[in-house]
Amino acid sequence: MKIAIVCYPTFGGSGVVATELGIALANRGHEVHFVTYRQPVRLGLLNNNIHFHEVHVPEYPLFHYQPYELALSSKLVDTIRLYNIELLHVHYAIPHAYAGYMAKKMLEEQGIYIPMITTLHGTDITLVGKHPFYKPAVTFSINQSDVVTAVSGSLRQRTLEIFDIDGDIEVIPNFIDGKKYSTSFTDCQRTNMACDDERIITHVSNFRKVKRIPDVLKIFYKIQKEIPTKLIMVGEGPEKEGAERLCEELGISEKVIFLGNSNEIDKILCFSDLFLLPSESESFGLAALEAMINRVPVISSNVGGIPEVNIQGITGFLSDVGNIDEMAKNALAILGNDEILEKFKRNAVREAQKFDILNILPLYEDVYERAYKSRLKNA
Ligand code: GMT
């Protein structure tokens, strides 16, 4: 099939899922065309099956806001026509489903019918999308999509609660490519990061408020008082500066390493003993899943889709948002004993394997098949 994928090309989870999905589809023989404003960060070399089309938004000083949706929908119309694209898959309702709908309508005027699949990822619903300024447009674009998927049962439920949705929403969870990890390195170069007697704790995110970065540091503060530990903070975002200041205030700067954005998350997770994800809301928690497949247990909040990934008492522990004391206590229970830590590590990887792309890709292909049939009906 010839599929156009629209996503955010940045380090955010939705962009990662869209990119990895596109790569997997291309490996299965589909022709995949990414349409976005920059080449997605996880997209490596382009080939016969993977194409990238950049959306340019010409700057015009008269406009206070440059019209990205307009440029995106025009680029979609051109790309779909030029490459005879058969399906459009947009990740993130805002503004991609909206722009996708406009492209679909413009193409219909030219006698071309293109089915649109919209995948909801979380903040497009739970944070931004439900704002009264956006809600009517988000409701409309979801209802106009031929198939709608959400990345967890929890996100599906929240979407149905918040918006007036006409049709069904299918759940297709986030995934990881287990093959990548089964052949991964054995030398984690742990000694570059910590001494032999130190445990390594990791947090990976885009440092937005929703990730509760101060909680990460306060949990770590309590842990390091009890056992020798280092904290690795991976990512960039608005909360980073405040985090560096808080480390100084807490007197833990020497034990916290800020690494910035990284394309080598797996290498970092390879030498990690525990992952912290105390988010305010999280539709799935791809970062937790990536930790788990690398044998890293997770201490997280008990919100959104996280309980569908991090299993209480098995792969880690979940607590109410902001319950720093309990999160630190649970972390110490795992880190304080070699045998317990090993058991949690084994469990983490076993549970993560359930989300292997080999299990998830057929679910997307099934959705594509059904959407494609609707195309034939409408042709
Ligand atoms: O929160 C992020 O890290 C980025 C965000 C995004 O919009 O790209 O991630 C969302 O989508 C991911 C992929 O489906 C989910 O795993 C994350 O849980 C979700 N983030 C939130 O719901 C806050």
Tab-separated table of C-alpha atoms and ligand atoms in Angstrom:
chain	number	residue	atom	x	y	z
A	1	MET	CA	0.000	0.000	0.000
A	2	LYS	CA	1.070	3.609	-0.484
A	3	ILE	CA	0.661	5.412	2.809
A	4	ALA	CA	1.196	9.073	3.756
A	5	ILE	CA	2.060	9.639	7.426
A	6	VAL	CA	1.729	13.019	9.125
A	7	CYS	CA	3.358	13.498	12.529
A	8	TYR	CA	5.406	15.831	14.704
A	9	PRO	CA	9.035	15.147	13.801
A	10	THR	CA	10.398	15.925	17.267
A	11	PHE	CA	11.484	13.790	20.221
A	12	GLY	CA	7.893	13.503	21.548
A	13	GLY	CA	6.340	10.053	21.856
A	14	SER	CA	3.806	10.550	19.071
A	15	GLY	CA	6.558	11.354	16.565
A	16	VAL	CA	8.551	8.339	17.707
A	17	VAL	CA	5.565	5.991	17.330
A	18	ALA	CA	4.676	7.400	13.894
A	19	THR	CA	8.259	7.124	12.683
A	20	GLU	CA	8.862	3.598	13.979
A	21	LEU	CA	5.520	2.525	12.524
A	22	GLY	CA	6.449	3.990	9.142
A	23	ILE	CA	9.813	2.223	9.167
A	24	ALA	CA	8.179	-1.099	10.097
A	25	LEU	CA	5.564	-0.689	7.359
A	26	ALA	CA	8.300	0.062	4.825
A	27	ASN	CA	10.162	-3.094	5.914
A	28	ARG	CA	6.940	-5.019	5.200
A	29	GLY	CA	6.942	-3.696	1.638
A	30	HIS	CA	4.602	-0.740	1.942
A	31	GLU	CA	5.581	2.586	0.380
A	32	VAL	CA	5.629	5.188	3.132
A	33	HIS	CA	5.663	8.969	2.667
A	34	PHE	CA	6.294	11.156	5.727
A	35	VAL	CA	4.835	14.635	5.328
A	36	THR	CA	5.985	17.055	8.004
A	37	TYR	CA	8.019	20.225	8.588
A	38	ARG	CA	11.314	18.467	9.349
A	39	GLN	CA	12.725	14.991	8.853
A	40	PRO	CA	11.587	12.984	11.913
A	41	VAL	CA	14.422	12.526	14.432
A	42	ARG	CA	14.203	8.743	14.476
A	43	LEU	CA	14.048	8.433	10.713
A	44	GLY	CA	17.376	7.233	9.368
A	45	LEU	CA	18.224	6.863	5.716
A	46	LEU	CA	15.488	7.244	3.163
A	47	ASN	CA	15.090	4.477	0.561
A	48	ASN	CA	12.720	3.270	-2.144
A	49	ASN	CA	10.055	2.559	0.443
A	50	ILE	CA	10.613	5.565	2.728
A	51	HIS	CA	10.160	9.091	1.459
A	52	PHE	CA	10.134	12.423	3.213
A	53	HIS	CA	8.284	15.529	1.997
A	54	GLU	CA	9.021	18.743	3.818
A	55	VAL	CA	6.238	21.207	4.502
A	56	HIS	CA	7.460	24.776	4.019
A	57	VAL	CA	5.577	27.660	5.536
A	58	PRO	CA	6.669	30.844	3.801
A	59	GLU	CA	7.102	33.657	6.353
A	60	TYR	CA	4.872	36.626	5.664
A	61	PRO	CA	5.215	39.582	8.045
A	62	LEU	CA	1.545	40.500	7.812
A	63	PHE	CA	0.587	37.248	9.512
A	64	HIS	CA	0.915	37.172	13.270
A	65	TYR	CA	0.662	33.347	13.046
A	66	GLN	CA	2.065	31.566	10.006
A	67	PRO	CA	-0.621	29.209	8.591
A	68	TYR	CA	0.998	25.762	8.988
A	69	GLU	CA	-2.287	23.836	8.538
A	70	LEU	CA	-2.815	25.505	5.190
A	71	ALA	CA	0.694	24.635	3.976
A	72	LEU	CA	0.339	21.076	5.302
A	73	SER	CA	-3.010	20.448	3.619
A	74	SER	CA	-1.685	21.822	0.303
A	75	LYS	CA	1.435	19.652	0.590
A	76	LEU	CA	-0.770	16.629	1.291
A	77	VAL	CA	-2.902	17.296	-1.782
A	78	ASP	CA	0.205	17.548	-3.982
A	79	THR	CA	1.944	14.508	-2.467
A	80	ILE	CA	-1.142	12.301	-2.563
A	81	ARG	CA	-1.766	13.164	-6.215
A	82	LEU	CA	1.860	12.890	-7.346
A	83	TYR	CA	2.605	9.546	-5.675
A	84	ASN	CA	-0.876	8.014	-5.981
A	85	ILE	CA	-1.091	7.631	-2.208
A	86	GLU	CA	-3.874	5.289	-1.133
A	87	LEU	CA	-4.169	6.042	2.597
A	88	LEU	CA	-3.530	8.981	4.898
A	89	HIS	CA	-2.515	8.284	8.508
A	90	VAL	CA	-2.337	11.348	10.746
A	91	HIS	CA	-0.828	11.199	14.229
A	92	TYR	CA	-2.131	13.778	16.676
A	93	ALA	CA	-5.509	15.422	16.235
A	94	ILE	CA	-4.153	18.981	16.409
A	95	PRO	CA	-3.730	20.233	13.756
A	96	HIS	CA	-3.009	17.129	11.691
A	97	ALA	CA	-6.494	15.611	11.554
A	98	TYR	CA	-7.881	19.045	10.736
A	99	ALA	CA	-5.377	19.613	7.906
A	100	GLY	CA	-5.892	16.027	6.714
A	101	TYR	CA	-9.631	16.584	6.469
A	102	MET	CA	-9.107	19.707	4.367
A	103	ALA	CA	-6.773	17.787	2.048
A	104	LYS	CA	-9.314	14.980	1.768
A	105	LYS	CA	-12.047	17.429	0.765
A	106	MET	CA	-9.837	19.226	-1.776
A	107	LEU	CA	-8.955	15.873	-3.341
A	108	GLU	CA	-12.599	14.841	-3.474
A	109	GLU	CA	-13.231	17.917	-5.638
A	110	GLN	CA	-10.706	16.390	-8.051
A	111	GLY	CA	-12.391	12.963	-7.949
A	112	ILE	CA	-9.819	11.378	-5.615
A	113	TYR	CA	-11.034	9.638	-2.459
A	114	ILE	CA	-8.470	9.129	0.288
A	115	PRO	CA	-9.361	7.404	3.576
A	116	MET	CA	-7.956	9.076	6.700
A	117	ILE	CA	-6.874	7.261	9.861
A	118	THR	CA	-6.364	9.451	12.918
A	119	THR	CA	-4.294	8.229	15.859
A	120	LEU	CA	-4.816	10.057	19.139
A	121	HIS	CA	-1.754	10.209	21.367
A	122	GLY	CA	-2.729	12.032	24.521
A	123	THR	CA	-1.961	15.696	24.903
A	124	ASP	CA	-3.957	16.364	21.727
A	125	ILE	CA	-6.943	15.223	23.813
A	126	THR	CA	-6.223	15.466	27.523
A	127	LEU	CA	-4.345	18.783	27.613
A	128	VAL	CA	-4.727	20.899	24.498
A	129	GLY	CA	-7.610	19.409	22.540
A	130	LYS	CA	-10.241	19.760	25.241
A	131	HIS	CA	-9.649	23.519	25.560
A	132	PRO	CA	-12.846	25.320	24.491
A	133	PHE	CA	-10.858	27.209	21.841
A	134	TYR	CA	-9.988	23.943	20.077
A	135	LYS	CA	-12.715	21.515	21.116
A	136	PRO	CA	-15.209	22.048	18.246
A	137	ALA	CA	-12.461	21.657	15.628
A	138	VAL	CA	-10.994	18.579	17.339
A	139	THR	CA	-14.441	16.959	17.693
A	140	PHE	CA	-15.147	17.663	14.050
A	141	SER	CA	-11.849	16.256	12.764
A	142	ILE	CA	-12.149	13.099	14.878
A	143	ASN	CA	-15.692	12.533	13.640
A	144	GLN	CA	-14.649	13.080	10.024
A	145	SER	CA	-11.835	10.497	10.229
A	146	ASP	CA	-12.547	7.158	8.580
A	147	VAL	CA	-10.904	5.247	11.438
A	148	VAL	CA	-9.812	6.604	14.821
A	149	THR	CA	-7.317	4.827	17.057
A	150	ALA	CA	-6.093	5.672	20.557
A	151	VAL	CA	-2.873	4.447	22.145
A	152	SER	CA	-4.504	3.061	25.299
A	153	GLY	CA	-7.851	1.998	26.696
A	154	SER	CA	-7.613	4.924	29.082
A	155	LEU	CA	-7.158	7.470	26.271
A	156	ARG	CA	-10.077	5.949	24.362
A	157	GLN	CA	-12.278	6.334	27.452
A	158	ARG	CA	-11.139	9.934	28.117
A	159	THR	CA	-11.802	10.895	24.483
A	160	LEU	CA	-15.316	9.491	24.618
A	161	GLU	CA	-15.925	11.362	27.887
A	162	ILE	CA	-14.579	14.719	26.710
A	163	PHE	CA	-15.852	14.878	23.122
A	164	ASP	CA	-19.105	14.089	21.412
A	165	ILE	CA	-17.818	11.224	19.272
A	166	ASP	CA	-20.076	9.566	16.677
A	167	GLY	CA	-18.190	6.363	15.904
A	168	ASP	CA	-15.930	3.931	17.701
A	169	ILE	CA	-12.318	4.419	18.741
A	170	GLU	CA	-10.027	1.408	18.414
A	171	VAL	CA	-7.197	0.833	20.859
A	172	ILE	CA	-3.777	0.156	19.328
A	173	PRO	CA	-1.109	0.495	22.000
A	174	ASN	CA	2.389	1.933	21.638
A	175	PHE	CA	5.024	-0.639	20.744
A	176	ILE	CA	8.739	-1.379	20.738
A	177	ASP	CA	10.864	-3.369	18.331
A	178	GLY	CA	12.033	-6.262	20.504
A	179	LYS	CA	14.451	-7.466	17.809
A	180	LYS	CA	16.534	-4.323	18.266
A	181	TYR	CA	17.093	-5.175	21.920
A	182	SER	CA	17.656	-8.930	21.712
A	183	THR	CA	20.797	-8.273	19.698
A	184	SER	CA	21.873	-5.228	21.653
A	185	PHE	CA	25.290	-4.667	23.173
A	186	THR	CA	26.477	-6.463	26.279
A	187	ASP	CA	29.004	-3.848	27.247
A	188	CYS	CA	26.897	-1.014	28.614
A	189	GLN	CA	29.915	1.135	29.505
A	190	ARG	CA	28.336	1.630	32.900
A	191	THR	CA	31.610	2.705	34.436
A	192	ASN	CA	31.469	5.965	32.460
A	193	MET	CA	28.435	6.975	34.472
A	194	ALA	CA	28.734	5.627	37.994
A	195	CYS	CA	30.909	3.676	40.415
A	196	ASP	CA	30.377	-0.060	40.811
A	197	ASP	CA	28.521	0.301	44.101
A	198	GLU	CA	26.124	2.959	42.775
A	199	ARG	CA	22.670	2.298	41.353
A	200	ILE	CA	21.665	4.291	38.270
A	201	ILE	CA	18.234	5.884	38.008
A	202	THR	CA	16.992	7.418	34.762
A	203	HIS	CA	14.293	9.814	33.637
A	204	VAL	CA	13.596	10.556	29.957
A	205	SER	CA	11.106	13.188	28.829
A	206	ASN	CA	10.564	16.510	27.114
A	207	PHE	CA	10.706	18.324	30.476
A	208	ARG	CA	7.232	19.768	30.253
A	209	LYS	CA	5.176	20.612	33.358
A	210	VAL	CA	3.046	17.497	32.860
A	211	LYS	CA	6.142	15.343	33.587
A	212	ARG	CA	6.474	16.756	37.145
A	213	ILE	CA	10.252	17.149	36.939
A	214	PRO	CA	10.536	18.489	40.522
A	215	ASP	CA	8.979	15.200	41.719
A	216	VAL	CA	11.670	13.242	39.869
A	217	LEU	CA	14.356	15.183	41.726
A	218	LYS	CA	12.644	14.997	45.104
A	219	ILE	CA	12.173	11.225	44.804
A	220	PHE	CA	15.826	10.891	43.887
A	221	TYR	CA	16.815	13.154	46.796
A	222	LYS	CA	15.181	10.695	49.209
A	223	ILE	CA	16.702	7.640	47.546
A	224	GLN	CA	20.277	8.958	47.472
A	225	LYS	CA	20.099	9.638	51.204
A	226	GLU	CA	19.729	5.876	51.757
A	227	ILE	CA	21.826	4.214	49.047
A	228	PRO	CA	24.586	5.346	46.647
A	229	THR	CA	22.886	6.416	43.424
A	230	LYS	CA	23.214	8.579	40.338
A	231	LEU	CA	20.338	10.144	38.406
A	232	ILE	CA	20.501	10.575	34.635
A	233	MET	CA	18.083	13.127	33.204
A	234	VAL	CA	17.620	12.792	29.445
A	235	GLY	CA	15.784	15.400	27.362
A	236	GLU	CA	15.252	19.097	26.892
A	237	GLY	CA	12.302	21.331	27.672
A	238	PRO	CA	10.903	24.266	29.574
A	239	GLU	CA	11.370	22.727	33.039
A	240	LYS	CA	15.062	21.967	32.625
A	241	GLU	CA	16.480	25.224	33.976
A	242	GLY	CA	14.311	25.045	37.079
A	243	ALA	CA	15.432	21.443	37.536
A	244	GLU	CA	19.093	22.437	37.504
A	245	ARG	CA	18.363	25.105	40.115
A	246	LEU	CA	16.448	22.633	42.285
A	247	CYS	CA	19.393	20.226	42.168
A	248	GLU	CA	21.594	22.978	43.597
A	249	GLU	CA	19.064	23.790	46.309
A	250	LEU	CA	18.824	20.138	47.294
A	251	GLY	CA	22.616	19.753	47.181
A	252	ILE	CA	22.469	16.887	44.672
A	253	SER	CA	24.030	18.544	41.599
A	254	GLU	CA	27.066	16.231	41.719
A	255	LYS	CA	24.845	13.171	41.551
A	256	VAL	CA	22.533	14.315	38.735
A	257	ILE	CA	23.692	14.191	35.129
A	258	PHE	CA	21.713	16.161	32.537
A	259	LEU	CA	22.352	14.647	29.125
A	260	GLY	CA	20.038	16.695	26.866
A	261	ASN	CA	18.194	15.117	23.945
A	262	SER	CA	19.643	11.828	22.828
A	263	ASN	CA	19.271	9.368	19.993
A	264	GLU	CA	20.990	6.778	22.174
A	265	ILE	CA	18.271	6.204	24.755
A	266	ASP	CA	18.820	2.439	24.577
A	267	LYS	CA	22.473	2.775	25.512
A	268	ILE	CA	21.529	4.930	28.490
A	269	LEU	CA	18.788	2.543	29.580
A	270	CYS	CA	21.184	-0.362	29.191
A	271	PHE	CA	23.066	0.707	32.320
A	272	SER	CA	20.002	1.924	34.244
A	273	ASP	CA	18.541	0.147	37.266
A	274	LEU	CA	15.324	2.106	37.659
A	275	PHE	CA	13.147	4.500	35.645
A	276	LEU	CA	11.107	7.347	37.174
A	277	LEU	CA	7.879	8.571	35.516
A	278	PRO	CA	5.818	10.538	38.049
A	279	SER	CA	3.748	12.367	35.355
A	280	GLU	CA	0.570	14.305	36.027
A	281	SER	CA	-1.028	12.596	33.037
A	282	GLU	CA	0.252	10.083	30.507
A	283	SER	CA	-1.928	8.492	27.854
A	284	PHE	CA	0.386	5.489	27.555
A	285	GLY	CA	3.947	6.187	28.722
A	286	LEU	CA	6.124	5.057	25.827
A	287	ALA	CA	9.192	6.116	27.823
A	288	ALA	CA	8.283	3.537	30.488
A	289	LEU	CA	7.868	0.818	27.859
A	290	GLU	CA	11.260	1.656	26.332
A	291	ALA	CA	12.778	1.388	29.806
A	292	MET	CA	11.114	-1.962	30.454
A	293	ILE	CA	12.311	-3.582	27.233
A	294	ASN	CA	15.800	-2.608	28.363
A	295	ARG	CA	15.253	-4.500	31.663
A	296	VAL	CA	14.557	-1.380	33.696
A	297	PRO	CA	11.748	-1.472	36.308
A	298	VAL	CA	9.511	1.614	36.599
A	299	ILE	CA	8.339	3.780	39.484
A	300	SER	CA	5.446	5.833	38.134
A	301	SER	CA	2.266	7.649	38.899
A	302	ASN	CA	-0.968	5.752	38.607
A	303	VAL	CA	-2.573	7.817	35.847
A	304	GLY	CA	-3.950	7.469	32.322
A	305	GLY	CA	-2.613	4.507	30.408
A	306	ILE	CA	0.430	3.871	32.637
A	307	PRO	CA	-1.233	0.993	34.536
A	308	GLU	CA	-1.746	-0.745	31.165
A	309	VAL	CA	2.056	-0.872	30.829
A	310	ASN	CA	3.637	-0.754	34.280
A	311	ILE	CA	2.168	-3.587	36.330
A	312	GLN	CA	1.901	-2.957	40.056
A	313	GLY	CA	4.325	-5.072	42.069
A	314	ILE	CA	5.534	-6.905	38.947
A	315	THR	CA	7.380	-4.477	36.668
A	316	GLY	CA	7.533	-1.663	39.216
A	317	PHE	CA	5.170	0.301	41.414
A	318	LEU	CA	2.484	2.956	40.835
A	319	SER	CA	1.438	5.697	43.272
A	320	ASP	CA	-0.935	8.639	43.298
A	321	VAL	CA	0.368	11.714	41.484
A	322	GLY	CA	2.644	13.692	43.824
A	323	ASN	CA	3.084	10.927	46.405
A	324	ILE	CA	6.851	11.391	46.506
A	325	ASP	CA	7.326	9.567	49.807
A	326	GLU	CA	5.674	6.397	48.558
A	327	MET	CA	7.503	6.508	45.231
A	328	ALA	CA	10.860	6.859	47.023
A	329	LYS	CA	9.959	4.027	49.435
A	330	ASN	CA	9.017	1.718	46.556
A	331	ALA	CA	12.172	2.636	44.667
A	332	LEU	CA	14.276	1.722	47.686
A	333	ALA	CA	12.419	-1.589	48.028
A	334	ILE	CA	13.529	-2.489	44.493
A	335	LEU	CA	17.024	-1.012	44.538
A	336	GLY	CA	17.976	-2.114	48.023
A	337	ASN	CA	18.217	-5.817	47.255
A	338	ASP	CA	20.062	-7.460	44.340
A	339	GLU	CA	17.674	-10.403	44.048
A	340	ILE	CA	14.551	-8.243	44.112
A	341	LEU	CA	16.053	-5.884	41.539
A	342	GLU	CA	16.901	-8.811	39.260
A	343	LYS	CA	13.358	-10.185	39.551
A	344	PHE	CA	11.817	-6.812	38.630
A	345	LYS	CA	14.229	-6.464	35.709
A	346	ARG	CA	13.205	-9.895	34.350
A	347	ASN	CA	9.515	-9.088	34.786
A	348	ALA	CA	9.923	-5.705	33.081
A	349	VAL	CA	11.351	-7.167	29.897
A	350	ARG	CA	8.824	-10.020	29.841
A	351	GLU	CA	5.841	-7.626	30.102
A	352	ALA	CA	7.372	-5.224	27.562
A	353	GLN	CA	7.639	-8.034	25.016
A	354	LYS	CA	3.825	-8.147	24.882
A	355	PHE	CA	4.057	-4.770	23.107
A	356	ASP	CA	6.423	-6.029	20.444
A	357	ILE	CA	5.856	-4.465	17.052
A	358	LEU	CA	5.246	-7.978	15.683
A	359	ASN	CA	2.045	-8.042	17.737
A	360	ILE	CA	1.020	-4.443	17.080
A	361	LEU	CA	1.809	-3.950	13.380
A	362	PRO	CA	-0.921	-6.393	12.231
A	363	LEU	CA	-3.470	-4.307	14.141
A	364	TYR	CA	-2.542	-1.236	12.081
A	365	GLU	CA	-2.474	-3.277	8.880
A	366	ASP	CA	-5.959	-4.525	9.656
A	367	VAL	CA	-7.175	-0.951	10.127
A	368	TYR	CA	-5.521	0.011	6.820
A	369	GLU	CA	-7.198	-2.908	5.027
A	370	ARG	CA	-10.629	-1.846	6.231
A	371	ALA	CA	-10.033	1.803	5.399
A	372	TYR	CA	-8.718	0.806	1.972
A	373	LYS	CA	-11.890	-1.180	1.256
A	374	SER	CA	-13.912	1.950	2.025
A	375	ARG	CA	-11.762	3.720	-0.581
A	376	LEU	CA	-12.704	1.153	-3.192
A	377	LYS	CA	-16.362	1.563	-2.296
A	378	ASN	CA	-16.118	5.337	-2.666
A	379	ALA	CA	-13.982	5.336	-5.826
B	1	GMT	O1	4.371	13.517	26.556
B	1	GMT	C1	5.237	13.254	25.720
B	1	GMT	O2	6.317	12.770	25.992
B	1	GMT	C2	5.015	13.557	24.287
B	1	GMT	C3	3.657	13.156	23.871
B	1	GMT	C4	3.433	13.504	22.446
B	1	GMT	O3	2.421	14.139	22.266
B	1	GMT	O4	4.181	13.162	21.538
B	1	GMT	O5	3.465	11.791	24.168
B	1	GMT	C5	2.142	11.298	24.132
B	1	GMT	O6	2.127	10.276	23.145
B	1	GMT	C6	2.954	9.142	23.438
B	1	GMT	C7	2.913	8.191	22.243
B	1	GMT	O7	1.633	7.717	21.995
B	1	GMT	C8	2.471	8.490	24.745
B	1	GMT	O8	3.255	7.348	25.039
B	1	GMT	C9	2.593	9.525	25.885
B	1	GMT	O9	2.074	8.954	27.070
B	1	GMT	C10	1.768	10.762	25.525
B	1	GMT	N1	1.994	11.813	26.535
B	1	GMT	C11	1.025	12.242	27.357
B	1	GMT	O10	-0.093	11.790	27.358
B	1	GMT	C12	1.425	13.303	28.327
